[in-house]
Coordinates of C-alpha atoms in Angstrom, one line a residue:
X714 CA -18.5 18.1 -12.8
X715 CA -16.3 15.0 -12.0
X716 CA -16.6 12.6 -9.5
X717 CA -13.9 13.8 -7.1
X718 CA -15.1 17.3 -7.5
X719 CA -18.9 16.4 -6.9
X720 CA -17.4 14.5 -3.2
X721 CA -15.1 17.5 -2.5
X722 CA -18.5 19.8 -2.8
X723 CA -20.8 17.2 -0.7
X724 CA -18.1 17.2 2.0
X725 CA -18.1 21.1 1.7
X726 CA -21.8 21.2 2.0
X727 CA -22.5 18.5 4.5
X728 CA -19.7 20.3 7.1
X729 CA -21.5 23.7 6.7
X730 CA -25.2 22.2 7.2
X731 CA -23.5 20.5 9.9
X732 CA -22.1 23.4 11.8
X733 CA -25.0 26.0 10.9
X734 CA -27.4 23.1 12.6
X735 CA -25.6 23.1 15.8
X736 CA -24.9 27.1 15.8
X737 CA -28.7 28.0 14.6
X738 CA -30.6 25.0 15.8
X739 CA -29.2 23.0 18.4
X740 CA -32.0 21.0 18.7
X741 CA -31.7 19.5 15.1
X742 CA -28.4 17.9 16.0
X743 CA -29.3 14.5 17.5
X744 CA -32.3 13.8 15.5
X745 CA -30.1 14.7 12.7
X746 CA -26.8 12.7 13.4
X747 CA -29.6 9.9 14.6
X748 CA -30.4 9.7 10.7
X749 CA -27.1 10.9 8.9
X750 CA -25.0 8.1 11.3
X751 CA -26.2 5.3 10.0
X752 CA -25.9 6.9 6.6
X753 CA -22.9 7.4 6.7
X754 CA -21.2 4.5 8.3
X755 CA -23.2 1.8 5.7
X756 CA -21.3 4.0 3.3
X757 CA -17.9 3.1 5.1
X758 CA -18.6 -0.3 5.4
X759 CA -19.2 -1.0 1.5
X760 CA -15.7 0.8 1.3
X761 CA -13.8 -1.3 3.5
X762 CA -15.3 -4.2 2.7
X763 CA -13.8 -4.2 -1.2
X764 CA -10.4 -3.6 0.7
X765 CA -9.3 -7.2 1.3
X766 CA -10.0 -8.4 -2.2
X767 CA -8.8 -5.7 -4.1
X768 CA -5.3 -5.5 -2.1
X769 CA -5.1 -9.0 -3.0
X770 CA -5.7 -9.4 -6.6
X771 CA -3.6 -5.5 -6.9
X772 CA -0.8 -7.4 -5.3
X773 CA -1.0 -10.9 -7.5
X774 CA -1.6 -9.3 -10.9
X775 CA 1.1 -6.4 -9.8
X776 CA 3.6 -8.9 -9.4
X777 CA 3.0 -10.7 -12.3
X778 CA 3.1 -7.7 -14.7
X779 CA 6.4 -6.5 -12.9
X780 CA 7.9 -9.7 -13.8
X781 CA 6.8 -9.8 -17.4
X782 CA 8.0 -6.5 -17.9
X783 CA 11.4 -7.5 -16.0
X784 CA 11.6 -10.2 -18.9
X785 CA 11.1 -7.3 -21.9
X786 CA 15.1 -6.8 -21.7
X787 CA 18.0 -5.5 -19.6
X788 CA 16.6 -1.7 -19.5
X789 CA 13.4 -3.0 -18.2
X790 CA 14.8 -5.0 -15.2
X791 CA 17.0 -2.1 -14.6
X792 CA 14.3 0.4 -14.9
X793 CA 12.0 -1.8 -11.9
X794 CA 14.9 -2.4 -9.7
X795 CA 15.4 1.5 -9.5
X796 CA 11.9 2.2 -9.1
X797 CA 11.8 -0.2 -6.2
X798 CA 14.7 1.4 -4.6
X799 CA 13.1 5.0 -5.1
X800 CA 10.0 3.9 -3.6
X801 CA 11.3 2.3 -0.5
X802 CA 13.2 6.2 -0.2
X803 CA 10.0 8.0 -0.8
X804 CA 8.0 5.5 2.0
X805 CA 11.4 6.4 4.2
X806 CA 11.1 10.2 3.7
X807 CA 7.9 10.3 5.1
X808 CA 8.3 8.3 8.0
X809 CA 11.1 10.7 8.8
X810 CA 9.3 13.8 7.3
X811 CA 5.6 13.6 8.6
X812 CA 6.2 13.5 12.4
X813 CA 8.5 16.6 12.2
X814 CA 6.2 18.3 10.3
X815 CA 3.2 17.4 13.1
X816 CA 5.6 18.5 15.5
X817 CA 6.7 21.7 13.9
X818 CA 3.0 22.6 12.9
X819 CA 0.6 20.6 15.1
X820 CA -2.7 19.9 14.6
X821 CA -4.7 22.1 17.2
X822 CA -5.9 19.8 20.1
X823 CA -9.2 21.0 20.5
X824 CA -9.8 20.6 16.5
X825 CA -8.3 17.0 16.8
X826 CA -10.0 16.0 20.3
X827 CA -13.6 17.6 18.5
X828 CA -13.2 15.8 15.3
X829 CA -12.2 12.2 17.2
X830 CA -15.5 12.4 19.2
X831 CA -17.5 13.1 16.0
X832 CA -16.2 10.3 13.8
X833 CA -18.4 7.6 15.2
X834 CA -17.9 3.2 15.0
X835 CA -13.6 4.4 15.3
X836 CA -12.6 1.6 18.4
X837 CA -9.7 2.4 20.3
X838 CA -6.6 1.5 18.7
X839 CA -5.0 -1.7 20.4
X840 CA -1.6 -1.5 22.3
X841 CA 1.6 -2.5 19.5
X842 CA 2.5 -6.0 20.6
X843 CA 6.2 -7.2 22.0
X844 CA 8.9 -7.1 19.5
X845 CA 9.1 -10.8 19.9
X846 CA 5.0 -11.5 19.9
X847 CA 4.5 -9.6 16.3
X848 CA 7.2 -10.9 14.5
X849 CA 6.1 -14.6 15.0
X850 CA 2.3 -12.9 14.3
X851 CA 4.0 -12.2 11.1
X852 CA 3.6 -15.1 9.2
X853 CA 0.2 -16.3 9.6
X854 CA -1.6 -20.0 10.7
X855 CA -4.6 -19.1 9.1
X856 CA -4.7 -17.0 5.6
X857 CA -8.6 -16.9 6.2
X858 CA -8.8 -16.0 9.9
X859 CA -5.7 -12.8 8.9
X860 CA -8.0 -11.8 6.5
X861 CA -10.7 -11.5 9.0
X862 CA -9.1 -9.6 11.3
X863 CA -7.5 -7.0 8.9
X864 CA -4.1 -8.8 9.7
X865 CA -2.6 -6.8 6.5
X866 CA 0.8 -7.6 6.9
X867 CA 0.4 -11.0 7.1
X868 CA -2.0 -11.0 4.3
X869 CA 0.6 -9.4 2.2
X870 CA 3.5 -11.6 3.0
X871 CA 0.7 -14.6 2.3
X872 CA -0.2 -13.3 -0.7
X873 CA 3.4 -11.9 -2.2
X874 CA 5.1 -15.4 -1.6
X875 CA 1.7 -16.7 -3.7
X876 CA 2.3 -14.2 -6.5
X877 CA 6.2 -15.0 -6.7
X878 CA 5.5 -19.1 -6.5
X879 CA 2.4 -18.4 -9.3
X880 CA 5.8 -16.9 -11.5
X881 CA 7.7 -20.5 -10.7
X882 CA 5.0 -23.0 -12.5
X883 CA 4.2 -24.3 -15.4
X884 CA 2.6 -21.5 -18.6
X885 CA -0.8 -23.3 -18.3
X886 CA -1.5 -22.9 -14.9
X887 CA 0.5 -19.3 -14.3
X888 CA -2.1 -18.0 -17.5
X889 CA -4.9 -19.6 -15.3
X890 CA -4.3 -17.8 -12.4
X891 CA -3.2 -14.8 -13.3
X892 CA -6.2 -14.3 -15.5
X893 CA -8.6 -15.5 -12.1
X894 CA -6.7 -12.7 -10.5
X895 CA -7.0 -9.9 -13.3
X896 CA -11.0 -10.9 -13.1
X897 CA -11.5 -10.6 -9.2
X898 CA -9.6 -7.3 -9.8
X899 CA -11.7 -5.8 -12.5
X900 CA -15.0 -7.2 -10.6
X901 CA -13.7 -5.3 -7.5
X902 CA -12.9 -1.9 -9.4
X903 CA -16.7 -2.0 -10.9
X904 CA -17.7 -2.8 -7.2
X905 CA -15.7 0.2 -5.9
X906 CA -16.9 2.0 -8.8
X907 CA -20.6 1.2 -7.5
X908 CA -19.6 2.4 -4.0
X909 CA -17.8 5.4 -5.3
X910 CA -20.7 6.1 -7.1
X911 CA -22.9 7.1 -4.1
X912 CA -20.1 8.8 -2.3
X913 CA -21.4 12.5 -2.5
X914 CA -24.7 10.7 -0.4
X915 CA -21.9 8.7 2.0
X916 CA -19.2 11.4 2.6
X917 CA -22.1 14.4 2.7
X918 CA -23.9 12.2 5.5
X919 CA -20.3 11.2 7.4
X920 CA -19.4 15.4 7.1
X921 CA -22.8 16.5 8.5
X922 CA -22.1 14.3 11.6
X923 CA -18.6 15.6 11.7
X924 CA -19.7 19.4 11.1
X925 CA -22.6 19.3 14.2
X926 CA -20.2 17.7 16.6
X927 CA -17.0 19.3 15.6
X928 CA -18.1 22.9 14.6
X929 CA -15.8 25.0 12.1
X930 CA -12.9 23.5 13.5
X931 CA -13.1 20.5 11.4
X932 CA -12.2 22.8 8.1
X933 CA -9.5 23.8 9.7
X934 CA -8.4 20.7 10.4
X935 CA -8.7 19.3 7.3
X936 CA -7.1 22.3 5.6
X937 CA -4.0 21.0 8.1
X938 CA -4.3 17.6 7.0
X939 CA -4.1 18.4 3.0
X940 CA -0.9 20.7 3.6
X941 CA 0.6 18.3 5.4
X942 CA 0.7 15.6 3.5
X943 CA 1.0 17.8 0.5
X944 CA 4.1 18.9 2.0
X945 CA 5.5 15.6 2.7
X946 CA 4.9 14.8 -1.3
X947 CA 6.2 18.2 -2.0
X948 CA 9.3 17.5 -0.8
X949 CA 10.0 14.0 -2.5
X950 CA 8.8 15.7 -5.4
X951 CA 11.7 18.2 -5.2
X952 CA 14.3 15.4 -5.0
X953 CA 13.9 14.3 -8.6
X954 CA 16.1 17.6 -9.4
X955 CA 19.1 16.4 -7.9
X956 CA 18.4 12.5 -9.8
X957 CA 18.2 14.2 -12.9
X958 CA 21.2 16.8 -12.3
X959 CA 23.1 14.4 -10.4
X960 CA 22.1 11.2 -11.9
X961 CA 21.4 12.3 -15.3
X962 CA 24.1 14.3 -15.9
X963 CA 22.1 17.3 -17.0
X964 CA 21.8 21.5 -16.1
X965 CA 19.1 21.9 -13.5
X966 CA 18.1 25.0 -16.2
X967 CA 18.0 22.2 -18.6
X968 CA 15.9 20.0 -16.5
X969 CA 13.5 22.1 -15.3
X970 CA 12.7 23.4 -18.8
X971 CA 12.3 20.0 -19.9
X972 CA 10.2 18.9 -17.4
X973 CA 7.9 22.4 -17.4
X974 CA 5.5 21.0 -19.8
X975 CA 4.5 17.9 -18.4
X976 CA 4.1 19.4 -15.1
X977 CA 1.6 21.5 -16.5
X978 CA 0.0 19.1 -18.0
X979 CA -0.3 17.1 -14.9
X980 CA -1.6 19.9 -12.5
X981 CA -4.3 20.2 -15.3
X982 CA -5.4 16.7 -15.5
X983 CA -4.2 14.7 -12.9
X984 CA -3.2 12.1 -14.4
X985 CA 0.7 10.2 -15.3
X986 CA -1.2 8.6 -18.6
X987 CA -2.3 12.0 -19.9
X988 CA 1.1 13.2 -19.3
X989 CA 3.0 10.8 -21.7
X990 CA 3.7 12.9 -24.6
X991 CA 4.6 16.0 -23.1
X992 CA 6.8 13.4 -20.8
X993 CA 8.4 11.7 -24.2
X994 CA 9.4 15.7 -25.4
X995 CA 10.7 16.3 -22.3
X996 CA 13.0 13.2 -22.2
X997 CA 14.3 13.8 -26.3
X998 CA 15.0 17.9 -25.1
X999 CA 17.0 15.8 -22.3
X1000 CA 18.9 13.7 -25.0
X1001 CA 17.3 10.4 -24.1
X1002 CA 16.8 8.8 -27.6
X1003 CA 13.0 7.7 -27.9
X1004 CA 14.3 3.8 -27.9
X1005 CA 15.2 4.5 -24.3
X1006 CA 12.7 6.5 -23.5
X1007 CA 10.1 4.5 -25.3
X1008 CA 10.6 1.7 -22.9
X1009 CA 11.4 3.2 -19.9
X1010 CA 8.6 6.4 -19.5
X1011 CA 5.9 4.1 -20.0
X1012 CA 6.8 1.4 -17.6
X1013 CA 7.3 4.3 -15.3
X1014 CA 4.1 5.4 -16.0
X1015 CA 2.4 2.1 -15.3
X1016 CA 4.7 0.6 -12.7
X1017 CA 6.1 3.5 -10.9
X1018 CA 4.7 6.4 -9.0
X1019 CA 6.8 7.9 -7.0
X1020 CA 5.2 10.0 -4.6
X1021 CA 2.8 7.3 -3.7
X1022 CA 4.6 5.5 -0.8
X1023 CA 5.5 9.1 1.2
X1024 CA 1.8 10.2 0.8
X1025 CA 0.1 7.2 1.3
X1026 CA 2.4 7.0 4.4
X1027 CA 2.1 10.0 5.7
X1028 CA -1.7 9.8 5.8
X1029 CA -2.0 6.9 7.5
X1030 CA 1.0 8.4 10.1
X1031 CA -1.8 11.6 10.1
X1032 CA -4.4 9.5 11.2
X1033 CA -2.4 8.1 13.8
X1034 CA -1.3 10.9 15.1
X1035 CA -5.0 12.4 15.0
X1036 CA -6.2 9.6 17.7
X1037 CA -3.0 9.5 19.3
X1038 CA -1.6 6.1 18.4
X1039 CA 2.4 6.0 19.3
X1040 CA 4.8 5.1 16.6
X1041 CA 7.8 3.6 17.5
X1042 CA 10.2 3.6 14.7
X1043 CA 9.5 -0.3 14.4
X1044 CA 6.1 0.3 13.6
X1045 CA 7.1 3.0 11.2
X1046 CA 9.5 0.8 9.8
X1047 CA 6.7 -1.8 9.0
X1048 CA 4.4 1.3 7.9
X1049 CA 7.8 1.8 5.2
X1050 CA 8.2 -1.7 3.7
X1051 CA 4.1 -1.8 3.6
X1052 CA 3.8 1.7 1.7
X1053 CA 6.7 0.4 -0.7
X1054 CA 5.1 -3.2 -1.5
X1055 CA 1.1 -1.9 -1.5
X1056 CA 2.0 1.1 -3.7
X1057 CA 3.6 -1.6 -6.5
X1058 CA -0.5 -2.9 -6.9
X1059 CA -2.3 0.3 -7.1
X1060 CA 0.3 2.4 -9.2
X1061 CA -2.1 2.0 -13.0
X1062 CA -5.3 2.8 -10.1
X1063 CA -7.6 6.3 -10.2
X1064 CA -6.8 8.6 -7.5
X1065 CA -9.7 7.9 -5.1
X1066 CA -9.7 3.7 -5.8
X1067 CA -5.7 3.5 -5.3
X1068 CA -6.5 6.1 -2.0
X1069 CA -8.5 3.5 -0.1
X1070 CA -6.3 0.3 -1.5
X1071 CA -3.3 1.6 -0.7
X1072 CA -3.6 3.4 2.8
X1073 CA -5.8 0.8 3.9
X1074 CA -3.1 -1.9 4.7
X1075 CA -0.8 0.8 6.1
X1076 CA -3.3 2.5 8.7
X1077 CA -4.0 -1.0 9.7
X1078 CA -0.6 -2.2 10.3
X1079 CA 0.9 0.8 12.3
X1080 CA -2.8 1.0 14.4
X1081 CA -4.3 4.0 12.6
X1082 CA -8.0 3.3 12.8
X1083 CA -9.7 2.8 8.9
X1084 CA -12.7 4.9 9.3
X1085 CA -11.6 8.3 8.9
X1086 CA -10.5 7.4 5.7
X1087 CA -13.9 7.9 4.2
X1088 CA -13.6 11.5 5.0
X1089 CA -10.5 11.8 4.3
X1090 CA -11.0 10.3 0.4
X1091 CA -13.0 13.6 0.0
X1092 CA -10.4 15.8 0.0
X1093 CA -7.7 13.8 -2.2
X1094 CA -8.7 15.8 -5.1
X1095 CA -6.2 18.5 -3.6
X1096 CA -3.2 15.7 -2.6
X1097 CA -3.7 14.2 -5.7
X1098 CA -2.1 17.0 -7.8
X1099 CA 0.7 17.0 -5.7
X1100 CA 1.1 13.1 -6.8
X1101 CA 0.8 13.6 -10.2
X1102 CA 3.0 16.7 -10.0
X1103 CA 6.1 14.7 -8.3
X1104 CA 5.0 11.6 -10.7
X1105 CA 5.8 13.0 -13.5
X1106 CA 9.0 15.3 -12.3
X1107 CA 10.2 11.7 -11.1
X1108 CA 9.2 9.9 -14.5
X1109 CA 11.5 12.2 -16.5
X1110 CA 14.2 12.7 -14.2
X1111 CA 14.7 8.2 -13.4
X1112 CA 14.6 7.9 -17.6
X1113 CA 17.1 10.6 -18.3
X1114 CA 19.5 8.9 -14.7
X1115 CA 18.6 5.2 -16.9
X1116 CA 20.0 6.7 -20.0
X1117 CA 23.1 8.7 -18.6
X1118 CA 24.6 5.3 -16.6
X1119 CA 23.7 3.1 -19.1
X1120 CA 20.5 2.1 -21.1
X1121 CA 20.9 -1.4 -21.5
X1122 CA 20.4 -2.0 -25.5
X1123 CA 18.5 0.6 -26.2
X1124 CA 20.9 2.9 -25.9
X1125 CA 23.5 4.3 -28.4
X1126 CA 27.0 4.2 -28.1
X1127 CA 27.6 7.9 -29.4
X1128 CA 24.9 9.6 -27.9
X1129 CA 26.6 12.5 -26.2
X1130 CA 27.0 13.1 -22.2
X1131 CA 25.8 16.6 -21.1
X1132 CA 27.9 17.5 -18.4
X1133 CA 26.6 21.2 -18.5

C-alpha cells in the first residue's frame, strides 16, 4: 500500500471511530478528543513548520533552473515564457471558476458550521487590510520578522528579487548559493518525508476529533470538497483541446487519439515523469519531430504543470469559503499571481509535499486559515489524478502549439502543417 493510500485509509477510519463514538458512546468523546487533540495538532505543527524553508529554497533553486534552462536555446525560452503565461490563466480560471461553483453547489451550512467547530487551534481569520495599508505591507522591513508572521507574500517578493540578483553575480558565488539552496531543499524534503511518515498516526488522530464533533456530515463534506476542486482542474484540463486544435494546428480526432495513451498512463500512476514516453509517441503521432519534442516535453514535465495553479487555488479559495473569509477580487487577484509564482517551485515535487508547499503561501495570503490543510492532504490522492490527467493533456498539446508556430532550431523547415 502507498503512502497516500495508507493516509486516505487512516482518515477513513479515524472519521468512522469518530462518529460511531459520539453515536454509540457519547461519553467517550471528550476523554477521547482530550487525547487525539493534542495528537493531532503536534502533527500539524511539524507540517507547517517545514513550510517556510521549503517555499524558500523551492523558489531560489526554481528560479535558477528556469533560467538555466531559458539559456539551453531559443525553444527553451519560448517554451518557459508560454508555460508562465498558461499558468497565470490556469491560477485566473479558478479564481473565476471556484466561487461560482461554491455558489452553484454550496457546501451545506450545517456540514461546514460542524466541521469549523471540530477543527481545533484554527484563529479567526483577520479583517483584509486598506488597499493603501497592504500594498506598502508588501515589501517588507524585516525579512526575519515576515517570516515569523507567515507574511508569505512578502516572503516571496523577498525571496524572488534574491533568486533573480543570485542569477546577476559572478559563476563562483551563483554555484555557491545555488548549491546552499539545493541542500536546505533536499534537507527539508527528508524532513517532510519524516513528518509525512507518521501521517496515517497525525491525520487518523485530526479525523477522529473531526468525526466525534462533526458526525457523518464531515464525509459529505469532504466528498464536496474533492469534486470541487476536481472540477475546477477538470475544466483547465479540457482547455488544452482547443491549444492543440487551435494552437497546434491539429484534428481534435487527431489529438485526442494522441494524447489517449498518456492519459492512461497518468490516471494509473500519477505521475508527469512516468508519463514521458507514452507523452514523446503522442507528440511524433502529432508530427512534432523528437528534436522538438525532446526538448520541449521534458522541460514541460519538470517546469510546467499546468493544472497546479487552478487547484492549488481553488483549495485555498475552498478553505476560505469553509470559515467564511470574504474575497474581494483584490485578494483573489493576489491569491492568482501567488498560485502562478509558488507553483514554478513545487512543479518536480510529490503530490502530497508540493500540496502543503504550494497551498500554504496562498491560504495565507488571501486569509484562509492553514490548519485544515492537514486534513485536507488526506484526501489529495483523489485531486491528484485530476493534476496529472490535465498535466499531461497540457504537456502534449503546448509541445505540438511550440512546433506548429515555430520551434526555434529544432525545428525543420519542411515538416508538414496539418491543417485537418
Amino acid at each position: 500500500m502507498s503512502q497516500a493510500s495508507r493516509i486516505l485509509l487512516s482518515l477513513v477510519l479515524g472519521l468512522a471511530i469518530g462518529v460511531v463514538l459520539a453515536a454509540r458512546v457519547p461519553v467517550a468523546v471528550e476523554p477521547t478528543i482530550a487525547v487525539a487533540g493534542p495528537v493531532g495538532t503536534a502533527w500539524l505543527n511539524a507540517l507547517q513548520m517545514t513550510i517556510i524553508p521549503l517555499v524558500v529554497s523551492l523558489l531560489v533553486t526554481g528560479v535558477a533552473a528556469t533560467a538555466e534552462a531559458a539559456q539551453a536555446g531559443r525553444l527553451a525560452a519560448r517554451a518557459i515564457a508560454l508555460y508562465v503565461g498558461f499558468l497565470a490563466f490556469s491560477a485566473t480560471l479558478a479564481a473565476v471558476l471556484t466561487p461560482l461553483f461554491l455558489d452553484l453547489v454550496p457546501l451545506p451550512a450545517a456540514s461546514a458550521a460542524s466541521l469549523r467547530a471540530a477543527l481545533t487551534g484554527v484563529e479567526q481569520p483577520a479583517a483584509a487590510p486598506a488597499l493603501g495599508a497592504f500594498i506598502a505591507g508588501v515589501v517588507p522591513t524585516n525579512i526575519v520578522k515576515a517570516a515569523v508572521d507567515n507574511a508569505f507574500l512578502s516572503l516571496i517578493i523577498f525571496t524572488l528579487v534574491f533568486a533573480f540578483a543570485i542569477m546577476r553575480i559572478n559563476r563562483e558565488g551563483r554555484s555557491l548559493l545555488v548549491a546552499f539552496f539545493t541542500a536546505l531543499r533536499d534537507t527539508m524534503l527528508v524532513v517532510i518525508d519524516w513528518v509525512l511518515w507518521i501521517a496515517p498516526l497525525g491525520v487518523f488522530a485530526l479525523a477522529l476529533v473531526v468525526g466525534a464533533k462533526a458526525g457523518g456530515g464531515a464525509f459529505g463534506a469532504l466528498v464536496h470538497y474533492m469534486l470541487t476542486v476536481s472540477a475546477v482542474g477538470f475544466v483547465m484540463s479540457l482547455f488544452a483541446y482547443p491549444v492543440a486544435v487551435i494552437g497546434g494546428r491539429v484534428s481534435l480526432a487527431r489529438y485526442a487519439r494522441a494524447v489517449l495513451p498518456s492519459q492512461a498512463v497518468a490516471i494509473s500512476t500519477q505521475s508527469s515523469i512516468g508519463s514521458l514516453p507514452a507523452m514523446l509517441e503522442g507528440a511524433r503521432e502529432l508530427g512534432v519531430p523528437v528534436t522538438t519534442a525532446g526538448v520541449t516535453l521534458p522541460l514541460a514535465v519538470a517546469l510546467f504543470r499546468a493544472t497546479g495553479p487552478a487547484m492549488n487555488l481553488a483549495v485555498a479559495i475552498y478553505v476560505a469559503h469553509w470559515f467564511g473569509v470574504t474575497l474581494s477580487p483584490v485578494v483573489l487577484a493576489i491569491g492568482v499571481v501567488v498560485a502562478t509564482l509558488t507553483s514554478l517551485g513545487s512543479v518536480s515535487l510529490p503530490g502530497t509535499i508540493s500540496f502543503v508547499s504550494a497551498i500554504a503561501p496562498i491560504a495565507s495570503v488571501i486569509g484562509a486559515p492553514l490548519a485544515p490543510l492537514g486534513l485536507l492532504v488526506a484526501v489529495e490522492t483523489v485531486p491528484d489524478i485530476m493534476r496529472t490527467l490535465g498535466n499531461v493533456m497540457w504537456d502534449v498539446a503546448t509541445t505540438t502549439l511550440l512546433h506548429r508556430r515555430g520551434g526555434g532550431e529544432a525545428l525543420s523547415a519542411q515538416e508538414p502543417i496539418d491543417d485537418a
